[in-house]
PDB file of C-alpha atoms in Angstrom:
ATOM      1  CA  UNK A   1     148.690 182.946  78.654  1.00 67.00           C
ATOM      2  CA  UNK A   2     147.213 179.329  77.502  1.00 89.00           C
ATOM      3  CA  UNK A   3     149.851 176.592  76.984  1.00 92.00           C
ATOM      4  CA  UNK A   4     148.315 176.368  73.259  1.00 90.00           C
ATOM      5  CA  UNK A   5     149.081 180.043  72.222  1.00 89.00           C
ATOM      6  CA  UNK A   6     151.976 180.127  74.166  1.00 91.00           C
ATOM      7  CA  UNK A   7     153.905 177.623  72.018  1.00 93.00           C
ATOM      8  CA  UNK A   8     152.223 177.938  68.690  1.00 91.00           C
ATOM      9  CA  UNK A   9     154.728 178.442  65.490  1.00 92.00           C
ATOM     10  CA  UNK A  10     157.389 177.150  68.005  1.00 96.00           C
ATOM     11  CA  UNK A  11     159.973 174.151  67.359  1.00 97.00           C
ATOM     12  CA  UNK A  12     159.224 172.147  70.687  1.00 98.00           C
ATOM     13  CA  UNK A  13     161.529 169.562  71.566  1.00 98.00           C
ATOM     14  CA  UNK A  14     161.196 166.917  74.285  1.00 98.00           C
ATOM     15  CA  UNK A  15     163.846 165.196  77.143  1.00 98.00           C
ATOM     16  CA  UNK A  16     162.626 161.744  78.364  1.00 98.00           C
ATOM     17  CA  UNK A  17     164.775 160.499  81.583  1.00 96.00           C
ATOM     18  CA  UNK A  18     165.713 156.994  82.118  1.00 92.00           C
ATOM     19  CA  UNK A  19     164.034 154.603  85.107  1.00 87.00           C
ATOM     20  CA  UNK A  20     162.841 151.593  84.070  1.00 88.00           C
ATOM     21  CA  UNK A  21     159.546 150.318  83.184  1.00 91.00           C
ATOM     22  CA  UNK A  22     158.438 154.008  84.756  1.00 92.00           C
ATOM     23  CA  UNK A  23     159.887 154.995  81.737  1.00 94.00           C
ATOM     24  CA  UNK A  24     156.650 154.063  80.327  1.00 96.00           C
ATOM     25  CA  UNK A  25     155.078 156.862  82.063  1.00 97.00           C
ATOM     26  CA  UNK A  26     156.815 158.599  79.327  1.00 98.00           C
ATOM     27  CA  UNK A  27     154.408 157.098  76.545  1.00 98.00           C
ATOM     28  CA  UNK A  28     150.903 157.947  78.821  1.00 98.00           C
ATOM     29  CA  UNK A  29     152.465 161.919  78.950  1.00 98.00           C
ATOM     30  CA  UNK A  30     153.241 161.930  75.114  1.00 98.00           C
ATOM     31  CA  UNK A  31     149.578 160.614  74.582  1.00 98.00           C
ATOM     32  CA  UNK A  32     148.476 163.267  76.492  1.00 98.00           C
ATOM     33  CA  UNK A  33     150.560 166.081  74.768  1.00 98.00           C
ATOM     34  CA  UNK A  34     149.014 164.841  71.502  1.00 98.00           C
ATOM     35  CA  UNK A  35     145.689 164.649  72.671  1.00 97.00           C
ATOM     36  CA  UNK A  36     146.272 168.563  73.631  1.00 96.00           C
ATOM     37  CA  UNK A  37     147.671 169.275  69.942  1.00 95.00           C
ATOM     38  CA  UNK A  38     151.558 169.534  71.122  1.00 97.00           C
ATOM     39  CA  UNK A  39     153.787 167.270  69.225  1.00 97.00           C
ATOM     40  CA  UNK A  40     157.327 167.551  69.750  1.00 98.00           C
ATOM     41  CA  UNK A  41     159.569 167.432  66.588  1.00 98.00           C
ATOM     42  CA  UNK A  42     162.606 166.980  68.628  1.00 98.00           C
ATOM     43  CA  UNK A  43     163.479 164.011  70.995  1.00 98.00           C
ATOM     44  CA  UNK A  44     166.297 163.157  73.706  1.00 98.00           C
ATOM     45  CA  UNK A  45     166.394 160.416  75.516  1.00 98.00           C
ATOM     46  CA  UNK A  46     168.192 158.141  78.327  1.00 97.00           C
ATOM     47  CA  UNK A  47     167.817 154.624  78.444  1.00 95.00           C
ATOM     48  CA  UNK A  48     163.894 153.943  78.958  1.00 95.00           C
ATOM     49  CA  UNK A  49     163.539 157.341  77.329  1.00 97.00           C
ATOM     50  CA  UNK A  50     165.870 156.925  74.845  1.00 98.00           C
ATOM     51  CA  UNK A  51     163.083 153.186  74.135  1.00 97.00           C
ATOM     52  CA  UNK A  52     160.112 155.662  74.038  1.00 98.00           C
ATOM     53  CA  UNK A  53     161.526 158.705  72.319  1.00 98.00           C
ATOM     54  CA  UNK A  54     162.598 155.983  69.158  1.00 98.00           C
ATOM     55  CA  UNK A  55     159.449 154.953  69.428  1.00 98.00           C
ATOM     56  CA  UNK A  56     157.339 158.041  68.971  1.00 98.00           C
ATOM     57  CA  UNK A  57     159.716 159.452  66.213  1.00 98.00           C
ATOM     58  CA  UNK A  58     159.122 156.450  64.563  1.00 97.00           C
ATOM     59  CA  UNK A  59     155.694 157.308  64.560  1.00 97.00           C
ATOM     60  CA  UNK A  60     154.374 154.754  66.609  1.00 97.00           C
ATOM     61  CA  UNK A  61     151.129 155.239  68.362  1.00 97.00           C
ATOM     62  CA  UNK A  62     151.035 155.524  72.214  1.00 97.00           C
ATOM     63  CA  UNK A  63     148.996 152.205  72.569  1.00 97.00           C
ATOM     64  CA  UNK A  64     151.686 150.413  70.095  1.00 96.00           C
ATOM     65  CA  UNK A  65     154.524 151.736  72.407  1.00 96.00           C
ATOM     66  CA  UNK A  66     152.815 149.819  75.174  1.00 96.00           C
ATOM     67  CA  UNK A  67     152.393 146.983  73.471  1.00 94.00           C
ATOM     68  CA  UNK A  68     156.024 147.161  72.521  1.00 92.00           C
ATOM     69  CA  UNK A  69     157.063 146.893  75.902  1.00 92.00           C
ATOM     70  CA  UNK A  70     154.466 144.106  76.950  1.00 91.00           C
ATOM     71  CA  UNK A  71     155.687 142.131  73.996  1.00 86.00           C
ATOM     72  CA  UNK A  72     159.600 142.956  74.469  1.00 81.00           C
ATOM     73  CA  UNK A  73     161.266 139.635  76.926  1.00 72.00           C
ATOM     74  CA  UNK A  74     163.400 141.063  79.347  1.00 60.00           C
ATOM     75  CA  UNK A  75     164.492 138.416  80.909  1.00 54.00           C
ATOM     76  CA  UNK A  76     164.918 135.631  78.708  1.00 51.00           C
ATOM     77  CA  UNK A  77     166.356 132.199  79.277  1.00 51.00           C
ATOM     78  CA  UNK A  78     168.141 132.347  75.316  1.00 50.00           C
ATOM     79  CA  UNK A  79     169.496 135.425  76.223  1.00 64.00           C
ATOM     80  CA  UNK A  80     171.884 134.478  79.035  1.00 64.00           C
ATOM     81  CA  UNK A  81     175.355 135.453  78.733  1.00 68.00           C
ATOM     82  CA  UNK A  82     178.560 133.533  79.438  1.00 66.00           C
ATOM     83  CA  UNK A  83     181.151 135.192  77.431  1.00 72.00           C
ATOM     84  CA  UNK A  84     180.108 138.645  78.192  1.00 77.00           C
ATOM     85  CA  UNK A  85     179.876 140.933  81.537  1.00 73.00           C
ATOM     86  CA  UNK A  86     176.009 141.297  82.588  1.00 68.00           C
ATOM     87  CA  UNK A  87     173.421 138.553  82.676  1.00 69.00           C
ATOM     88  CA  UNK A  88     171.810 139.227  79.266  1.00 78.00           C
ATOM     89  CA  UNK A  89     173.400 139.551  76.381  1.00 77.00           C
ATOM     90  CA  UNK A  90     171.969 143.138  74.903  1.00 86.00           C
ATOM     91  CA  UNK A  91     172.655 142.274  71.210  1.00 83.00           C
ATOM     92  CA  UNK A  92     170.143 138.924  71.299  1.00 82.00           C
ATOM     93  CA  UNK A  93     166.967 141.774  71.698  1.00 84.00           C
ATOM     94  CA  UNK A  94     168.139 143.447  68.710  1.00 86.00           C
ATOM     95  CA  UNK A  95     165.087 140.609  66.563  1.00 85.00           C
ATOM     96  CA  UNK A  96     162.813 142.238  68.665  1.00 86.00           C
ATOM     97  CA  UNK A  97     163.493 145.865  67.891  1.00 92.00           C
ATOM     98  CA  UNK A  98     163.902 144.679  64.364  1.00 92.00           C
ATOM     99  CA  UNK A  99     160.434 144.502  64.107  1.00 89.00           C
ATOM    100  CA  UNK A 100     159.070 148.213  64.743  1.00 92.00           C
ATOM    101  CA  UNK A 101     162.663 149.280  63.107  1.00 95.00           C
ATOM    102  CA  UNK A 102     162.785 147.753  59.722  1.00 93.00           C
ATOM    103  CA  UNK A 103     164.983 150.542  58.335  1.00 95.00           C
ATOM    104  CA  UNK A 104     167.290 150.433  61.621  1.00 96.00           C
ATOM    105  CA  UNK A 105     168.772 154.471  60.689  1.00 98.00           C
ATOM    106  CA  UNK A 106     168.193 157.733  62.617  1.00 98.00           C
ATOM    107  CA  UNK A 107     167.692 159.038  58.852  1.00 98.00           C
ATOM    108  CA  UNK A 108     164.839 157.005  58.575  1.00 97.00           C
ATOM    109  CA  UNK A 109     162.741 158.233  61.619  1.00 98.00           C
ATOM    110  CA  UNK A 110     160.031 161.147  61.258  1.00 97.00           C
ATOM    111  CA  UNK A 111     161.261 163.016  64.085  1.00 98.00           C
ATOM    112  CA  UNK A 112     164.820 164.133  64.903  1.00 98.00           C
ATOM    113  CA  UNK A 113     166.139 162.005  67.663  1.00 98.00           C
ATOM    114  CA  UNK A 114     168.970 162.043  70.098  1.00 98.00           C
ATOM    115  CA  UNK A 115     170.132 159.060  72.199  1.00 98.00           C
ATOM    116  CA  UNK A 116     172.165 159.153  74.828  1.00 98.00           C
ATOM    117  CA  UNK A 117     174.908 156.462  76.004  1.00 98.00           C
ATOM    118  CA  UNK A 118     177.722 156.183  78.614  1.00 97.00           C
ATOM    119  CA  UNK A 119     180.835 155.377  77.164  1.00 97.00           C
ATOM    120  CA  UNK A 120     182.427 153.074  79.681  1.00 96.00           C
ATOM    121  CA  UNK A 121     185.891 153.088  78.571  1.00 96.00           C
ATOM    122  CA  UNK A 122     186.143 157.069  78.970  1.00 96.00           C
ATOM    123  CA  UNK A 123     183.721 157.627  81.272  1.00 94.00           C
ATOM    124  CA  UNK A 124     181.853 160.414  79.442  1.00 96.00           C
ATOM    125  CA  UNK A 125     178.186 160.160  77.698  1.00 96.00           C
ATOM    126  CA  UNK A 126     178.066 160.357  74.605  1.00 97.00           C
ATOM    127  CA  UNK A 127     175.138 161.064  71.938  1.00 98.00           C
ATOM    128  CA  UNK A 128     174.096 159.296  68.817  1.00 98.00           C
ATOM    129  CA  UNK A 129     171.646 160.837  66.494  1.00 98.00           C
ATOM    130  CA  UNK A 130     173.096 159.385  62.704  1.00 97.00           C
ATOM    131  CA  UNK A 131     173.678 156.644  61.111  1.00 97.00           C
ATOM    132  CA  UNK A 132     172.742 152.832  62.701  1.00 97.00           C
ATOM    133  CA  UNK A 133     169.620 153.367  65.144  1.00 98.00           C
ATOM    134  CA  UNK A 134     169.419 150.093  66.988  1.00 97.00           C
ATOM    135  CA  UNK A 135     172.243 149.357  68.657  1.00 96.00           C
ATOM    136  CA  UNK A 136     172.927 153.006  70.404  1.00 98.00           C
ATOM    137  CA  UNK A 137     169.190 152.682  71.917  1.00 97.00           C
ATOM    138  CA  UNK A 138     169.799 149.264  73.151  1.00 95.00           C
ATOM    139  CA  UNK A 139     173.009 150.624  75.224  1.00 96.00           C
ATOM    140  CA  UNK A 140     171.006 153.389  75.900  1.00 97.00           C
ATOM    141  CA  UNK A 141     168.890 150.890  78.066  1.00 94.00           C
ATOM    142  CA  UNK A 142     171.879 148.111  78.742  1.00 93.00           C
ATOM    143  CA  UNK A 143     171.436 148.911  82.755  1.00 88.00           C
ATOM    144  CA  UNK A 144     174.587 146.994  84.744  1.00 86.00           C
ATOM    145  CA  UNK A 145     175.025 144.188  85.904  1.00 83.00           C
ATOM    146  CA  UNK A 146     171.556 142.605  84.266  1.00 85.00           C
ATOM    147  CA  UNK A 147     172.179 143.964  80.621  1.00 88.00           C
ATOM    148  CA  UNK A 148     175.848 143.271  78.658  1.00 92.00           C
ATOM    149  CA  UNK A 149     177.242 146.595  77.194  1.00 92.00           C
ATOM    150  CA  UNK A 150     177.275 147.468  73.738  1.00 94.00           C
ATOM    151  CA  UNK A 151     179.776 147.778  71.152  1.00 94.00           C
ATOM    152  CA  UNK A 152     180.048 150.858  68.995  1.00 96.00           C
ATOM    153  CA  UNK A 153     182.992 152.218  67.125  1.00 94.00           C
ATOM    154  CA  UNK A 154     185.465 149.334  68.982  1.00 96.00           C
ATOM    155  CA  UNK A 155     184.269 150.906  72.515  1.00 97.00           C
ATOM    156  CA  UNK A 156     182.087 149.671  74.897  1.00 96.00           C
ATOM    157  CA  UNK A 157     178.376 151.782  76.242  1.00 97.00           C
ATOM    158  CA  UNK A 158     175.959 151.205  78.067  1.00 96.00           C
ATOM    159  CA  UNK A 159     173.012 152.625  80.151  1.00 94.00           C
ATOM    160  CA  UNK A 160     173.289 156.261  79.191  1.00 95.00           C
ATOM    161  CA  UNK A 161     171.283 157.127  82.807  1.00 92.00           C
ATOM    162  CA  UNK A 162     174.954 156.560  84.378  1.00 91.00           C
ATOM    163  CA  UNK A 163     176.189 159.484  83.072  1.00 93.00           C
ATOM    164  CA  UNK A 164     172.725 161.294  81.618  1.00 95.00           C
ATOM    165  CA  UNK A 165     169.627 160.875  83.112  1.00 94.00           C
ATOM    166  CA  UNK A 166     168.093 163.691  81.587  1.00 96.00           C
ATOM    167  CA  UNK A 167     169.771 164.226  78.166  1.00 97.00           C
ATOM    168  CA  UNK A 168     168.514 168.133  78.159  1.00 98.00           C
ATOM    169  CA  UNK A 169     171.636 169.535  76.245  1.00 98.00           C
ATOM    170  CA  UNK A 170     171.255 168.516  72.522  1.00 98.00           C
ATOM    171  CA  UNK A 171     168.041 170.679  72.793  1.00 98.00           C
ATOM    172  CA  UNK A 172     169.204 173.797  74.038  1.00 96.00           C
ATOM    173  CA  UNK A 173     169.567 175.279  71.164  1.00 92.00           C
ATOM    174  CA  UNK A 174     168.292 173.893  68.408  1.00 96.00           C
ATOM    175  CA  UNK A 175     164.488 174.080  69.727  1.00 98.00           C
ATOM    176  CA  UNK A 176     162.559 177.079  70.916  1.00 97.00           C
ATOM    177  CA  UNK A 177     160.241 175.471  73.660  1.00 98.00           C
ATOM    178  CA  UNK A 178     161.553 172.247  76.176  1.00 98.00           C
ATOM    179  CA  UNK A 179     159.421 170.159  77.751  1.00 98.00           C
ATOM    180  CA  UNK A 180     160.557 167.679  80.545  1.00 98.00           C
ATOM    181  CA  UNK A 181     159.405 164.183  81.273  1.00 98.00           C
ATOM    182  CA  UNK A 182     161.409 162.630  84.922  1.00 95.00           C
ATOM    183  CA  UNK A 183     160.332 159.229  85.742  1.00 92.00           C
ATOM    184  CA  UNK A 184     163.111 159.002  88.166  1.00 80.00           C
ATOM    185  CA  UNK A 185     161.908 161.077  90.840  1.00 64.00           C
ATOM    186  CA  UNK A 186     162.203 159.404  94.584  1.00 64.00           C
ATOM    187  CA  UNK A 187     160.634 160.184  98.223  1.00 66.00           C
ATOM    188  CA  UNK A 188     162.161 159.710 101.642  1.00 66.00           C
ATOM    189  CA  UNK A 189     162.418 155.989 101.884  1.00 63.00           C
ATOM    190  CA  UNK A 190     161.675 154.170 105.457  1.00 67.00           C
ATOM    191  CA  UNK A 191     164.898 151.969 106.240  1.00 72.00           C
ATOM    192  CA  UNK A 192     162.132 148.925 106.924  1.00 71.00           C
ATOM    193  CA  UNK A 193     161.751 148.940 102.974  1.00 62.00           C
ATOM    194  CA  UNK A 194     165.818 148.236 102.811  1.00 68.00           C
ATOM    195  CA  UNK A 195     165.556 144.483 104.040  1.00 74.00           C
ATOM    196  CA  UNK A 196     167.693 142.889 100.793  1.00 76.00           C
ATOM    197  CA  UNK A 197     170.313 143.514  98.806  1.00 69.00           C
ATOM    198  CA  UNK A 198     167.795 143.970  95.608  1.00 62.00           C
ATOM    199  CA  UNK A 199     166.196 146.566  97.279  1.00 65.00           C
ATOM    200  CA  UNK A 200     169.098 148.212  98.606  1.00 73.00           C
ATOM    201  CA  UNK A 201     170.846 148.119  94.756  1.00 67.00           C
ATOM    202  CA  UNK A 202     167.501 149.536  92.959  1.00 66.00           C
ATOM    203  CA  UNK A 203     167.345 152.344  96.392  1.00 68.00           C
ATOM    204  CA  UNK A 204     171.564 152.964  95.076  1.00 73.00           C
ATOM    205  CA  UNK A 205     170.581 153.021  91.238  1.00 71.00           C
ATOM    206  CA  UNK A 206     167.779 155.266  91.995  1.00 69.00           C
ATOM    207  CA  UNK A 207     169.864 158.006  94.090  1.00 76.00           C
ATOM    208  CA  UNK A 208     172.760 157.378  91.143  1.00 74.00           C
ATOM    209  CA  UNK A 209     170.181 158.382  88.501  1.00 71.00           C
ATOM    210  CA  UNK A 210     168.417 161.492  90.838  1.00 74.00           C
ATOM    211  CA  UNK A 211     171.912 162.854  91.532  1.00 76.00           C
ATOM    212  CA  UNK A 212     172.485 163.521  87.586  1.00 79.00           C
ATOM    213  CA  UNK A 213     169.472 164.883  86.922  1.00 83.00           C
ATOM    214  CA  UNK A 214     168.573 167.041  90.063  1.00 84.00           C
ATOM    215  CA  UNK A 215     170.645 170.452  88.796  1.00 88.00           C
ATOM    216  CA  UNK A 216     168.931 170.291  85.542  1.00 94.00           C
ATOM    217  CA  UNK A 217     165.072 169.883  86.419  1.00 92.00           C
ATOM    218  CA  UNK A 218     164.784 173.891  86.357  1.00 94.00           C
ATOM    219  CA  UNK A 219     166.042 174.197  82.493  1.00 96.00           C
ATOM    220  CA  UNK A 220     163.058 172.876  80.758  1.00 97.00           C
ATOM    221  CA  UNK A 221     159.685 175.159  79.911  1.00 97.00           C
ATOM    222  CA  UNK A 222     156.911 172.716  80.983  1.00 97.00           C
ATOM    223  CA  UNK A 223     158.594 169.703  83.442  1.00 97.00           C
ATOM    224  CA  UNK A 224     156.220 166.327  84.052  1.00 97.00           C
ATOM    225  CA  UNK A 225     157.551 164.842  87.405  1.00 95.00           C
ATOM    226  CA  UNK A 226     154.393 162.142  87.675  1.00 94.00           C
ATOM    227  CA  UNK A 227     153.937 160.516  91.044  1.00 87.00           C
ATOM    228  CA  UNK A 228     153.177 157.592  92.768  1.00 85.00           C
ATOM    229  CA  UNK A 229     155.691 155.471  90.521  1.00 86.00           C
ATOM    230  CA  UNK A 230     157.645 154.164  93.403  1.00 79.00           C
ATOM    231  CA  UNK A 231     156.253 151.338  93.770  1.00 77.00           C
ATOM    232  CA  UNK A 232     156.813 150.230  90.432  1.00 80.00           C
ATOM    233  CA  UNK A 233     159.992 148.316  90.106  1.00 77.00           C
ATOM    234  CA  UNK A 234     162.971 149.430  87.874  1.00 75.00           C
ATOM    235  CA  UNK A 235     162.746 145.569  85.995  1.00 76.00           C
ATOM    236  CA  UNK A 236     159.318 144.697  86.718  1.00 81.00           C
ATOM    237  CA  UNK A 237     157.413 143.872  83.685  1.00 83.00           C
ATOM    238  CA  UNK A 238     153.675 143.720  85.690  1.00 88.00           C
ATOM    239  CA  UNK A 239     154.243 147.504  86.048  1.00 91.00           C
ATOM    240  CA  UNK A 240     153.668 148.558  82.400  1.00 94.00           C
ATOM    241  CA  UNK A 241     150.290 149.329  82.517  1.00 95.00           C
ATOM    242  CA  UNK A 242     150.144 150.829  85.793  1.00 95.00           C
ATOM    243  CA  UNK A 243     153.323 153.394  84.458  1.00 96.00           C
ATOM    244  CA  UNK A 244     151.661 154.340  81.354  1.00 97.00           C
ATOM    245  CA  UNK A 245     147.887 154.771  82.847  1.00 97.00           C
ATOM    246  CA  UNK A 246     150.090 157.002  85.864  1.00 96.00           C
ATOM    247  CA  UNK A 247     152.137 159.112  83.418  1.00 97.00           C
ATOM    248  CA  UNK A 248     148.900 159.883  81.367  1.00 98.00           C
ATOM    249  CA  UNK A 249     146.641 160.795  84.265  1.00 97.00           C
ATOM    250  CA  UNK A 250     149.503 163.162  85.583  1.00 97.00           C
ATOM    251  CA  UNK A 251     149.966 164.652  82.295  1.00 98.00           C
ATOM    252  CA  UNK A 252     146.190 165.267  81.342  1.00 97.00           C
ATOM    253  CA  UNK A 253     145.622 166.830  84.367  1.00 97.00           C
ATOM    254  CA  UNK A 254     148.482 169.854  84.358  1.00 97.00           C
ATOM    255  CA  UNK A 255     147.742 170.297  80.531  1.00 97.00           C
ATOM    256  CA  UNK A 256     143.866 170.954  81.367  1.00 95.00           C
ATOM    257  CA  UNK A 257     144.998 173.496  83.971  1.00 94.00           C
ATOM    258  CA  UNK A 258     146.987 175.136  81.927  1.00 93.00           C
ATOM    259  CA  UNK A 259     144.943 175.382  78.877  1.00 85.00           C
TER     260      UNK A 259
END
């Protein structure tokens, strides 16, 4: 049966993994999915994912979300911390969100959204999806050391990947028909490209986020996995483009096969 009749009259909802600026893969598959007529009405999402998936049920356009993250400083010399842990102090991008979030409220989005943190304090994840918008996404993506975790209800969160790469379980059962976007996939990596300690922390963060993810890749209906993102750093702004044009070619072509 066609991917089109298979889903139609059904409440499809969508997980987005964490990883980076591959997260942006995320925005080239959900162009794709429109372009096929599938539009998720339900979104969960881990730190880059949990970025995208405000995004989109904010009703941003795929080529906005892009420019969103082009625009968006990482690293910022105003932005240093002293008087917090992490080198960048999380609440100083909050201007920037400000702009594509006027209303800054989960209430205020046109999609139903979940976004998942890691409470650091108890150790658990934990999911937002009422109330302020803003600062749970921004500790969705607070990734330690580099970002500063974020305060909510007196406790402190951060990157929800640590906990939740692939926030699958607020879907469950509230949708009828899951699709699966995991930017975090890894290869077999050749010790020669484990030289420095950067490479050896993003190789650690990568295996960290894969290991809470692997047991769940079989729940979802229709799972994107796109390729060749490895080479795309988890920080490195110059791989935008490259993520989004990757996730969007991937998508396109399994959603022509199977319609």
């Amino acid at each position: 049966m066609k991917l089109n009749k298979q889903i139609e009259g059904k409440k499809i909802g969508i997980v987005l993994s964490g990883g980076g600026v591959k997260g942006v893969a995320h925005v080239g598959i959900l162009k794709a999915l429109l372009e096929n007529n599938i539009e998720p009405s339900v979104i969960s999402g881990s730190s880059a994912g949990a970025i995208v998936g405000a995004l989109y049920a904010n009703g941003t356009s795929p080529e906005d979300m892009v420019l969103f993250f082009k625009d968006t400083p990482l690293f910022k010399y105003s932005h240093f911390t002293i008087n917090k842990p992490g080198l960048f102090d999380t609440d100083k991008y909050l201007n920037s969100f400000q702009k594509y979030f006027p209303n800054n409220a989960f209430e205020a989005l046109k999609k139903q959204l979940y976004v998942c943190t890691t409470n650091l304090q108890t150790g658990e994840p934990h999911f937002f999806s009422k109330g302020e918008l803003l600062k749970p996404v921004l500790a969705s993506a607070a990734l330690p050391p580099v970002f500063s975790p974020v305060n909510l209800n007196n406790e402190l969160h951060a990157d929800g990947g640590i906990m939740n790469n692939f926030p699958i379980e607020p879907l469950i059962k509230n949708v009828d028909f899951i699709i699966g976007s995991n930017t975090s996939a890894f290869k077999v990596m050749d010790s020669k490209l484990l030289k420095n300690s950067l490479q050896l922390s993003q190789r650690a963060n990568l295996l960290m986020l894969h290991a809470n993810v692997r047991y769940k890749l079989h729940l979802p209906n229709l799972l994107f996995t796109p390729e060749n993102l490895d080479s795309i750093g988890i920080l490195d702004k110059r791989g935008i483009e490259k993520s989004y044009h990757i996730g969007y070619d991937y998508a396109s072509k399994i959603l022509e096969k199977l319609n």
